[in-house]
Coordinates of N, CA, C and O in Angstrom, one line a residue:
X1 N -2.5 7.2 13.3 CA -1.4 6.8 12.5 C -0.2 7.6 12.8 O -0.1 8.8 12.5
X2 N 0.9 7.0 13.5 CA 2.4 7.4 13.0 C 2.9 7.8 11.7 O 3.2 7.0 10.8
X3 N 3.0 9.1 11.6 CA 3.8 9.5 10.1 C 5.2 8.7 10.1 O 5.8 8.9 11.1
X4 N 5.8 8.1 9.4 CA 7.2 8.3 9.4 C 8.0 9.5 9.0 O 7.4 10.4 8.3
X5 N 9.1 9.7 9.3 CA 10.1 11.0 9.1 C 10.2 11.0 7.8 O 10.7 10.0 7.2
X6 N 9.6 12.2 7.0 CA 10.4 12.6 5.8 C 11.7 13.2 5.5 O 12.2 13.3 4.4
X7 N 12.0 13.5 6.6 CA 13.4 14.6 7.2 C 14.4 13.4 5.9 O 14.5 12.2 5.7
X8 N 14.8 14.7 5.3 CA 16.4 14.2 4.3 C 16.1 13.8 3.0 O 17.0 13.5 2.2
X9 N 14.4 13.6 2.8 CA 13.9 12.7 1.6 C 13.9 14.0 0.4 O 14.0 15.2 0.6
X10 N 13.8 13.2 -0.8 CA 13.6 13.8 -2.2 C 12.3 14.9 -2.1 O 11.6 14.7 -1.2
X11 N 11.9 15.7 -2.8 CA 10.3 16.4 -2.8 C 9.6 14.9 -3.0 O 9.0 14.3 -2.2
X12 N 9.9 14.3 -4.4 CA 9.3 13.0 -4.9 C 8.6 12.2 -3.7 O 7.4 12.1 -3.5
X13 N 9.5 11.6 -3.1 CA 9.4 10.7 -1.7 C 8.7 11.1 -0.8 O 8.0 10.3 -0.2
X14 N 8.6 12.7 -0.4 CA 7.7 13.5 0.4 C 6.3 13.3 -0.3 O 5.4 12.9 0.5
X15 N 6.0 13.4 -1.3 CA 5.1 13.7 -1.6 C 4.2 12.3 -2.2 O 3.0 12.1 -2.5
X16 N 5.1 11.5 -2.0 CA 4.3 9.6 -2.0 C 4.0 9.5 -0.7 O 2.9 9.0 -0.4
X17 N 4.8 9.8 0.4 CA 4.3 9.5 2.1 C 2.9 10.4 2.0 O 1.8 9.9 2.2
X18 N 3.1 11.4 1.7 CA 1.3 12.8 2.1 C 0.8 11.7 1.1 O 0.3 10.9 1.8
X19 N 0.7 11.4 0.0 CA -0.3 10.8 -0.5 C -0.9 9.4 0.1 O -2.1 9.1 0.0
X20 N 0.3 8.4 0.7 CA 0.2 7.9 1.1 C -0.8 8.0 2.4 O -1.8 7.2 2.6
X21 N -0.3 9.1 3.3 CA -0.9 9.2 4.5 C -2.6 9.8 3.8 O -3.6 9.2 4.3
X22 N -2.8 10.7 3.0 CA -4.1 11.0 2.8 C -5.0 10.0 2.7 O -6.0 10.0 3.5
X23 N -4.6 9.1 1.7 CA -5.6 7.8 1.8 C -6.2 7.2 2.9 O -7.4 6.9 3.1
X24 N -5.1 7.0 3.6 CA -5.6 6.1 4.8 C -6.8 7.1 5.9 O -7.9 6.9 6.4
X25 N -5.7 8.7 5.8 CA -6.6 9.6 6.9 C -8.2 10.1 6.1 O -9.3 10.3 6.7
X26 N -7.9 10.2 4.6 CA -9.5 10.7 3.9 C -10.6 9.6 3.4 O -11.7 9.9 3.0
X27 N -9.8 8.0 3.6 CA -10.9 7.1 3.0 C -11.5 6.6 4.1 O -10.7 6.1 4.9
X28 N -12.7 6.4 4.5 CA -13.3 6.0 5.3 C -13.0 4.2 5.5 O -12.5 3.6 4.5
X29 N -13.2 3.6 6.7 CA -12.7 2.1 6.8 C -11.1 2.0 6.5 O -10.5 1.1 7.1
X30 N -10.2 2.9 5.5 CA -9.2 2.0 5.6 C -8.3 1.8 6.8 O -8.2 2.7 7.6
X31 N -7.5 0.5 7.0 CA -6.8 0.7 8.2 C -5.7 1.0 8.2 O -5.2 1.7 9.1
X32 N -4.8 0.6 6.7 CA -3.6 0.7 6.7 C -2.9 0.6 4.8 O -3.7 0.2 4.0
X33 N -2.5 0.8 4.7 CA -1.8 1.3 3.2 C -0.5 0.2 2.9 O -0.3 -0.6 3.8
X34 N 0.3 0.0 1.8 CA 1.5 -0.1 1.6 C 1.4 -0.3 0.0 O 0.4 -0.7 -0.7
X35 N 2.8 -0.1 -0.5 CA 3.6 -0.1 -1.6 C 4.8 -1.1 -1.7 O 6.0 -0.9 -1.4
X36 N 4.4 -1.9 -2.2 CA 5.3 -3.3 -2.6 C 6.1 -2.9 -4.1 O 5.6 -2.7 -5.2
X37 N 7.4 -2.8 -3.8 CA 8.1 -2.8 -5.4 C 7.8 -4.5 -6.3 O 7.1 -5.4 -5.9
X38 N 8.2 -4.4 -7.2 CA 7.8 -5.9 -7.9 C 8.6 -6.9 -7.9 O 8.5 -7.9 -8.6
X39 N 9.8 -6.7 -6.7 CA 10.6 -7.8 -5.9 C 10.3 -8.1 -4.6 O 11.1 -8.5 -3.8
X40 N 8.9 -8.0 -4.5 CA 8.7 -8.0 -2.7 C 8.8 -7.1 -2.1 O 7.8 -6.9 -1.4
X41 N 9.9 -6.0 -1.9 CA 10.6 -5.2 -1.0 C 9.0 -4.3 -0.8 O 8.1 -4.1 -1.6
X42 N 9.2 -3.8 1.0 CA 8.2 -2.5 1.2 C 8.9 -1.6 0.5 O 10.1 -1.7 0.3
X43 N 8.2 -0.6 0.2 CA 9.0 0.8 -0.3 C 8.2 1.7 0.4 O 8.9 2.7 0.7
X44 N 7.0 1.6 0.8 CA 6.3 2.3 1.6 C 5.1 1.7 2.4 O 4.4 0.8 2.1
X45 N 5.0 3.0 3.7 CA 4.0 2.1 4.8 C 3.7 3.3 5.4 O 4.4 4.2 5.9
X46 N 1.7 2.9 5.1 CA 1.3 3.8 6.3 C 1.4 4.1 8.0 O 1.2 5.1 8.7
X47 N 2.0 2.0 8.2 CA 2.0 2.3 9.5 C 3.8 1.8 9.7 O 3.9 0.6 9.4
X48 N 4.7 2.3 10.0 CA 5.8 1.3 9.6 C 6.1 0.6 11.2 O 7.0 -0.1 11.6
X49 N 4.9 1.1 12.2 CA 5.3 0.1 13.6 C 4.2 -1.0 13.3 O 3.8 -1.4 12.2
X50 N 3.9 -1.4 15.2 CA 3.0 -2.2 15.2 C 1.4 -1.4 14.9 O 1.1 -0.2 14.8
X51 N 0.5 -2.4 14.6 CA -1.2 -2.1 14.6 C -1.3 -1.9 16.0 O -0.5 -2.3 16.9
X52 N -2.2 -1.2 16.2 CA -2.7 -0.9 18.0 C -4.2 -2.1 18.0 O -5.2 -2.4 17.4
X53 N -3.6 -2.2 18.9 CA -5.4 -3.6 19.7 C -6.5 -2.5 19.6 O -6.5 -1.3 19.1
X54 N -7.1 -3.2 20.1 CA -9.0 -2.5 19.5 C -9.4 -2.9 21.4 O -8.6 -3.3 22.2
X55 N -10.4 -2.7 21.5 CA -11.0 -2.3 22.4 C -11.6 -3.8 22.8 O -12.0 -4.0 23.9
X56 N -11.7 -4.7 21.8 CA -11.8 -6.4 22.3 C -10.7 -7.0 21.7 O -10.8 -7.9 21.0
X57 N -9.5 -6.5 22.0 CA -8.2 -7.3 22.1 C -7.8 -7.6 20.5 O -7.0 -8.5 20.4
X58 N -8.1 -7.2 19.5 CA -8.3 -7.4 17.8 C -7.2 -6.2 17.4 O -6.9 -5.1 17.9
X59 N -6.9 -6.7 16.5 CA -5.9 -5.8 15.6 C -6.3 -4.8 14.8 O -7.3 -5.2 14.4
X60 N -6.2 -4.1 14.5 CA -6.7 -3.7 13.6 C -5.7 -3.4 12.1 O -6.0 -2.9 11.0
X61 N -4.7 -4.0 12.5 CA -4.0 -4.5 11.0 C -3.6 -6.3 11.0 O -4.1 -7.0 11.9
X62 N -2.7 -6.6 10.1 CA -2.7 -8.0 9.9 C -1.6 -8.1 10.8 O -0.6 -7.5 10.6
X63 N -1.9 -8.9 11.8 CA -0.9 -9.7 12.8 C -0.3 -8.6 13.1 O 0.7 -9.0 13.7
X64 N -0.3 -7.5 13.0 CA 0.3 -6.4 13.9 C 1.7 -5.7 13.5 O 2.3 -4.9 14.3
X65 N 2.1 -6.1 12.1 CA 2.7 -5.0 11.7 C 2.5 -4.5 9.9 O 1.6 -4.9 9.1
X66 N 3.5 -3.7 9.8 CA 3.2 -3.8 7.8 C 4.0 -3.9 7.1 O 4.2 -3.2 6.1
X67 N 5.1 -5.6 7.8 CA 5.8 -6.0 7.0 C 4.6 -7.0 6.4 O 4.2 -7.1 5.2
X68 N 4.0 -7.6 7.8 CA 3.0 -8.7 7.3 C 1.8 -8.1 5.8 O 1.6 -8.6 4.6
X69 N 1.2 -7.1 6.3 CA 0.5 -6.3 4.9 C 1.2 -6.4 3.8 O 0.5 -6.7 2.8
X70 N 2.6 -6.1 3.6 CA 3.6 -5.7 2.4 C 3.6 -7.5 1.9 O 3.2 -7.8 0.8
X71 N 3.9 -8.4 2.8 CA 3.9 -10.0 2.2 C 2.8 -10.3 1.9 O 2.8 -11.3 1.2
X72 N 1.2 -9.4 2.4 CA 0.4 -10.6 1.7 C 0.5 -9.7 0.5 O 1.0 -10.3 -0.4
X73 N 0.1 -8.3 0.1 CA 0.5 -8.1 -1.4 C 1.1 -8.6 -2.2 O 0.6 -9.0 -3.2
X74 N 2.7 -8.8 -1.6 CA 3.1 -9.4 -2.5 C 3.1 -10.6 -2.8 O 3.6 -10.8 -3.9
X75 N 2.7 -11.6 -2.1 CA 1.8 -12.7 -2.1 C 0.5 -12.8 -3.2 O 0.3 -13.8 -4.0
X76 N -0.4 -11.8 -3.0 CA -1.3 -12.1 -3.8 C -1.2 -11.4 -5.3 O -1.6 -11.9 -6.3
X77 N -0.6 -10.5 -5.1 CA 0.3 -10.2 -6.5 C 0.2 -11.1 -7.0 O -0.8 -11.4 -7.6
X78 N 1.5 -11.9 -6.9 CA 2.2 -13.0 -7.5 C 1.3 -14.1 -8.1 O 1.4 -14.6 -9.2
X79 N 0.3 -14.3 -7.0 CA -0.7 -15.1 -7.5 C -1.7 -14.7 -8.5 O -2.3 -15.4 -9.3
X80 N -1.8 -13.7 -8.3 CA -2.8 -13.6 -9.6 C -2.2 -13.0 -10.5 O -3.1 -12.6 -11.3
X81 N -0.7 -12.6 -10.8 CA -0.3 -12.7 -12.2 C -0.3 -13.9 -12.6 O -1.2 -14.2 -13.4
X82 N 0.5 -14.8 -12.2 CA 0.5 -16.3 -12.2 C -0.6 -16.8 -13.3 O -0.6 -17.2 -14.5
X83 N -1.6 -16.6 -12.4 CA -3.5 -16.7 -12.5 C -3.8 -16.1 -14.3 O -4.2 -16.8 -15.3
X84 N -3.4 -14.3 -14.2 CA -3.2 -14.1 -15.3 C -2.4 -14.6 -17.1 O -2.8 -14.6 -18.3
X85 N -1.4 -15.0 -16.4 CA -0.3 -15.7 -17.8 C -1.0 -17.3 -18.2 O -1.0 -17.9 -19.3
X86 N -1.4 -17.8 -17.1 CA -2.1 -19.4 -17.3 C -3.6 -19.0 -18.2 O -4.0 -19.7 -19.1
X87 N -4.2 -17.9 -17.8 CA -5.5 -18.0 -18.3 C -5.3 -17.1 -19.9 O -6.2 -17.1 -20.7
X88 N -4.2 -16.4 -20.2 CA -4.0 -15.7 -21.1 C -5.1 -14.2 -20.9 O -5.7 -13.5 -21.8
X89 N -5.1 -14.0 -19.2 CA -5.7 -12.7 -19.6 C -5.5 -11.4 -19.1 O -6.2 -10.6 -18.4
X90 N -3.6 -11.5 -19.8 CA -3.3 -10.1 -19.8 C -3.0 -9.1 -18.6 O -3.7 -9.2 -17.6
X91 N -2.4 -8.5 -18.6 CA -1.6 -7.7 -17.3 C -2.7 -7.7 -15.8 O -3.7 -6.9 -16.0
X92 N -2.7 -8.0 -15.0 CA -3.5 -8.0 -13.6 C -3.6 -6.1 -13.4 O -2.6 -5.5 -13.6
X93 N -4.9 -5.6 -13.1 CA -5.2 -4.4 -13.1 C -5.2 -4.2 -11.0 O -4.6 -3.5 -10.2
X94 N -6.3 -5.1 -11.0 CA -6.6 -5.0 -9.2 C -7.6 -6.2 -9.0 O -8.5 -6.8 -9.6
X95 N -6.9 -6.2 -7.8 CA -7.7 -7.7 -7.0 C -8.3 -7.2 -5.7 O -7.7 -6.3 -5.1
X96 N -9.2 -7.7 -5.1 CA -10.1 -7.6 -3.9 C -10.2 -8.6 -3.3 O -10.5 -9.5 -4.1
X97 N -10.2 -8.9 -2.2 CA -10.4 -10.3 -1.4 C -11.5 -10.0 0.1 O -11.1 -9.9 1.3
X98 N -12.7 -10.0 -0.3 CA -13.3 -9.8 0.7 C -13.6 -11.1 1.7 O -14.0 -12.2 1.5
X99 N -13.2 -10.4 3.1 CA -13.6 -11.4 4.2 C -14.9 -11.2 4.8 O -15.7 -10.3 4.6
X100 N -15.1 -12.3 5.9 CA -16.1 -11.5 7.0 C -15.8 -10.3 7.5 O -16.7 -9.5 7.5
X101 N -14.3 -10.0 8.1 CA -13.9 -9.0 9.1 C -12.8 -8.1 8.8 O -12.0 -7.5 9.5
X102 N -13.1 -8.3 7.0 CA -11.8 -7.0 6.6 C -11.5 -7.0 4.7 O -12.1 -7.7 4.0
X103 N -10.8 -6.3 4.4 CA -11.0 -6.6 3.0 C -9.8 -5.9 2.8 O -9.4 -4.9 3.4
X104 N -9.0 -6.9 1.6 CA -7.8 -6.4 1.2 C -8.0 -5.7 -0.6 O -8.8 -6.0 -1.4
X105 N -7.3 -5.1 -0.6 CA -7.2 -4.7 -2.2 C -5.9 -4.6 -2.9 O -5.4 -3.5 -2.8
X106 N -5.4 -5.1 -3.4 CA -4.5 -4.9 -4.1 C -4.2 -4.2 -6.0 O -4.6 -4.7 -7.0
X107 N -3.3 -3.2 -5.9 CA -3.5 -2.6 -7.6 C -2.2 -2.3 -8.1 O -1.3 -1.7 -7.5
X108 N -2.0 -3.0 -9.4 CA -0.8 -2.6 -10.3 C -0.7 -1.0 -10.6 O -1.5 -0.4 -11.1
X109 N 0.9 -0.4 -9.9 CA 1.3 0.3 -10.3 C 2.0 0.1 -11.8 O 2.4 -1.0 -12.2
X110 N 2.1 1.3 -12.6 CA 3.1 1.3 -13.7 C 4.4 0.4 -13.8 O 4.8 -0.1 -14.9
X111 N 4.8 0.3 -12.9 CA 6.3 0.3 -13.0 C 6.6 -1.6 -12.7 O 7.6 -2.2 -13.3
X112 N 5.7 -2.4 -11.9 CA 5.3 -3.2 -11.6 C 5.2 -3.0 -10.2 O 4.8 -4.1 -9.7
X113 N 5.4 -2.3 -9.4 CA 4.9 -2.0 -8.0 C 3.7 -2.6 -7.6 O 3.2 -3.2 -8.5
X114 N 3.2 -2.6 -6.6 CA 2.3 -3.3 -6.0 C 1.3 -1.8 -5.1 O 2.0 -1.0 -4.5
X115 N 0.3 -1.6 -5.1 CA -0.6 -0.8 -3.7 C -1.3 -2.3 -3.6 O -1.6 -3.2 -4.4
X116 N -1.2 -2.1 -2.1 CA -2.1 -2.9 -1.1 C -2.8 -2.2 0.1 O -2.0 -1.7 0.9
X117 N -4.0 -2.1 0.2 CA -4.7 -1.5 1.3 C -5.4 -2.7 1.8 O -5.9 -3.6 1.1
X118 N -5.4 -2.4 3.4 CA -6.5 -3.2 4.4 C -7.6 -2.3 5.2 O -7.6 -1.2 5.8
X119 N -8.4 -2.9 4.8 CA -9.5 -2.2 5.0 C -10.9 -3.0 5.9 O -10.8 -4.2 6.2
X120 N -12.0 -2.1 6.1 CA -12.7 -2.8 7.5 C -14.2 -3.2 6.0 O -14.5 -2.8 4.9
X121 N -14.6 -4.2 7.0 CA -15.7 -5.2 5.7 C -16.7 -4.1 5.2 O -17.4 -4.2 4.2
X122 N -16.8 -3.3 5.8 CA -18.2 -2.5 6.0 C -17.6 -1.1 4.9 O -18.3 -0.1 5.0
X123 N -16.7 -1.0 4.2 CA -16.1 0.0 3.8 C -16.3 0.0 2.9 O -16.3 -1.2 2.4
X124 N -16.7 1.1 1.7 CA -17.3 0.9 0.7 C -16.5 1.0 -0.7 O -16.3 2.1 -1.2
X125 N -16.2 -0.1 -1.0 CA -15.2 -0.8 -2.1 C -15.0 0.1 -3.4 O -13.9 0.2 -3.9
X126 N -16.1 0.6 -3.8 CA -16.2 2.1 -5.0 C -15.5 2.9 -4.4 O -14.5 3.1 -5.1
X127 N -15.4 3.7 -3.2 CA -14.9 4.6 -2.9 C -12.8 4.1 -2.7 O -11.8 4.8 -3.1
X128 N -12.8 3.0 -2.1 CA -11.3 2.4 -1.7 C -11.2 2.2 -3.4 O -10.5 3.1 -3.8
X129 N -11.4 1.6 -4.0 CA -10.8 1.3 -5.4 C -10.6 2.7 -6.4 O -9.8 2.8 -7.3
X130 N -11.7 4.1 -5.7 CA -11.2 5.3 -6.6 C -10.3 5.9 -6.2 O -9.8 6.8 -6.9
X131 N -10.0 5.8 -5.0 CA -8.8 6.7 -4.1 C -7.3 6.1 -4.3 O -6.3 6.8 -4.4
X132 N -7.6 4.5 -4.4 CA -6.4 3.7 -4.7 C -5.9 3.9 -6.5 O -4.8 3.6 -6.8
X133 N -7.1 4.4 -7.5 CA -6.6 4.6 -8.7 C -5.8 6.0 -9.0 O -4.7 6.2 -9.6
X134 N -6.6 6.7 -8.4 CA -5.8 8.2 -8.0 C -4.5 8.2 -7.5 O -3.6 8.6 -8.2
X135 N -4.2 7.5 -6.0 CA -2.5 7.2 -5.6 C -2.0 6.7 -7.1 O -0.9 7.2 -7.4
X136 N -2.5 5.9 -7.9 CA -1.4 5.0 -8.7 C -1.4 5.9 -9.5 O -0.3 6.3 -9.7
X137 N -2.4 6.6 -10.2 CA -2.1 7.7 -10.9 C -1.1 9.0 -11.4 O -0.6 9.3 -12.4
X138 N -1.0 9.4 -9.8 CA -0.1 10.2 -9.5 C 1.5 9.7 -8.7 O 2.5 10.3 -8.4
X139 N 1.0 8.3 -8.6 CA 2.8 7.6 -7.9 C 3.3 7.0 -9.1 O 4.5 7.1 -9.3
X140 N 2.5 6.2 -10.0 CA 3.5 5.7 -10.9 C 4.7 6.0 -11.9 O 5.7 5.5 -12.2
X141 N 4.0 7.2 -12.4 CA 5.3 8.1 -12.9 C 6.3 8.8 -12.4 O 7.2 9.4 -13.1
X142 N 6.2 8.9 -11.0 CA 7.5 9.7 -10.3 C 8.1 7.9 -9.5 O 8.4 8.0 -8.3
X143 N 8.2 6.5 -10.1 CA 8.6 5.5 -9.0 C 9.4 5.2 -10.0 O 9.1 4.3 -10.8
X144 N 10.6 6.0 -10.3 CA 11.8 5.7 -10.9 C 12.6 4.6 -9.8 O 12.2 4.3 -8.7
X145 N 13.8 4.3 -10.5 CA 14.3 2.8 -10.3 C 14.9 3.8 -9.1 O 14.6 3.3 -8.0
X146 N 15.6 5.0 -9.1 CA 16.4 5.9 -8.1 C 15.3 6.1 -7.2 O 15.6 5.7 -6.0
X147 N 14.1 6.6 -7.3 CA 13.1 7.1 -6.0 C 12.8 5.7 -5.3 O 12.8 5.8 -4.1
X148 N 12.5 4.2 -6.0 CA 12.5 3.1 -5.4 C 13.5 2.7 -4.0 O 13.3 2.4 -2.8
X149 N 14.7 2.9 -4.8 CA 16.2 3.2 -4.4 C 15.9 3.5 -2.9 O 16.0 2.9 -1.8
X150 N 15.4 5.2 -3.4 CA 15.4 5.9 -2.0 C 14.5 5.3 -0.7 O 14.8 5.3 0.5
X151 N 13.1 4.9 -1.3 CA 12.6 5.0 -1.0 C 12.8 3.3 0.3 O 12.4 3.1 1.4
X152 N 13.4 2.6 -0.6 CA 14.0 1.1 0.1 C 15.0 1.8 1.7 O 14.7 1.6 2.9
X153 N 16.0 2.6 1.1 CA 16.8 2.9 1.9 C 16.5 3.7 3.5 O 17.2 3.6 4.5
X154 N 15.2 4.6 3.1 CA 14.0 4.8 3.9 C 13.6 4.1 4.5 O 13.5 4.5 5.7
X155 N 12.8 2.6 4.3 CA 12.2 1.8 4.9 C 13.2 0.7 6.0 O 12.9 -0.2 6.9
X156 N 14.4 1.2 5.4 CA 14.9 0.1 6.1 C 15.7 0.9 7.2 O 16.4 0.4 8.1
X157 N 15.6 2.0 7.1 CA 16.5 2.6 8.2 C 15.8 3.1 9.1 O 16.4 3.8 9.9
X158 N 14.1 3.0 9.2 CA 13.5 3.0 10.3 C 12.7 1.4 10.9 O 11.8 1.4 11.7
X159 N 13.4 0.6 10.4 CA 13.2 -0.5 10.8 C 14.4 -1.0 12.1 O 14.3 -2.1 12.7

């Protein structure tokens, strides 16, 4: 994994990328991370280039970058609040979408932010859903409208 540059950022913002980067580097299977604000926007990315090919020509993130990861978040977000207000049941906590050859998870931050992780089929879903409660734990309360701010102005200036 490519770190991105923290150079110039808030302590705040430093300290969502390391947490960021821990996940991906301490949970076994996962491939890749991101943090969707609750207008779409990335605000953060484990990988902010391309996925690297695998060794039989396969990706090992979605179509090869993590704008594509940040859209299906917030894609499946949407849908299953949606899902939630039609059925009357109440704020969306986290969603899982298991495939044959990969598994996405998605979890409400506080603020309405988005975590989305991609992860490999074989990865054990107890351990990705306690690591991902932990991040929101400790990111939701420091994802003021200002650290969002920052953190947009970040993503887009290494794009």
């Amino acid at each position: 994994m490519t770190a991105p540059s923290t150079f110039g950022l808030s302590t705040e913002a430093r300290n969502l990328h390391w947490l960021l980067s821990n996940l991906v580097e301490e949970v076994p299977g996962v491939h890749s991370v991101t943090v969707v604000s609750s207008d779409g926007l990335m605000l953060l990315s484990s990988d902010p280039g391309l996925a690297t090919a695998t060794a039989s020509g396969r990706q090992d993130g979605p179509r090869g970058s993590s704008a594509d990861l940040a859209t299906i978040v917030s894609g499946i977000g949407s849908l299953t609040i949606g899902a939630a207000k039609l059925m009357d049941g109440g704020g969306v906590k986290q969603t899982m979408v298991a495939m044959e050859e990969g598994s996405v998870f998605v979890m409400s931050i506080s603020d309405g932010s988005l975590l989305g992780v991609h992860a490999t089929a074989d990865c054990d879903m107890s351990v990705v859903a306690y690591h991902m409660a932990l991040f929101v734990g400790r990111a939701g309360h420091v994802l003021t409208p200002e650290l969002r701010s920052e953190l947009r102005k970040s993503m887009e200036s290494t794009q």
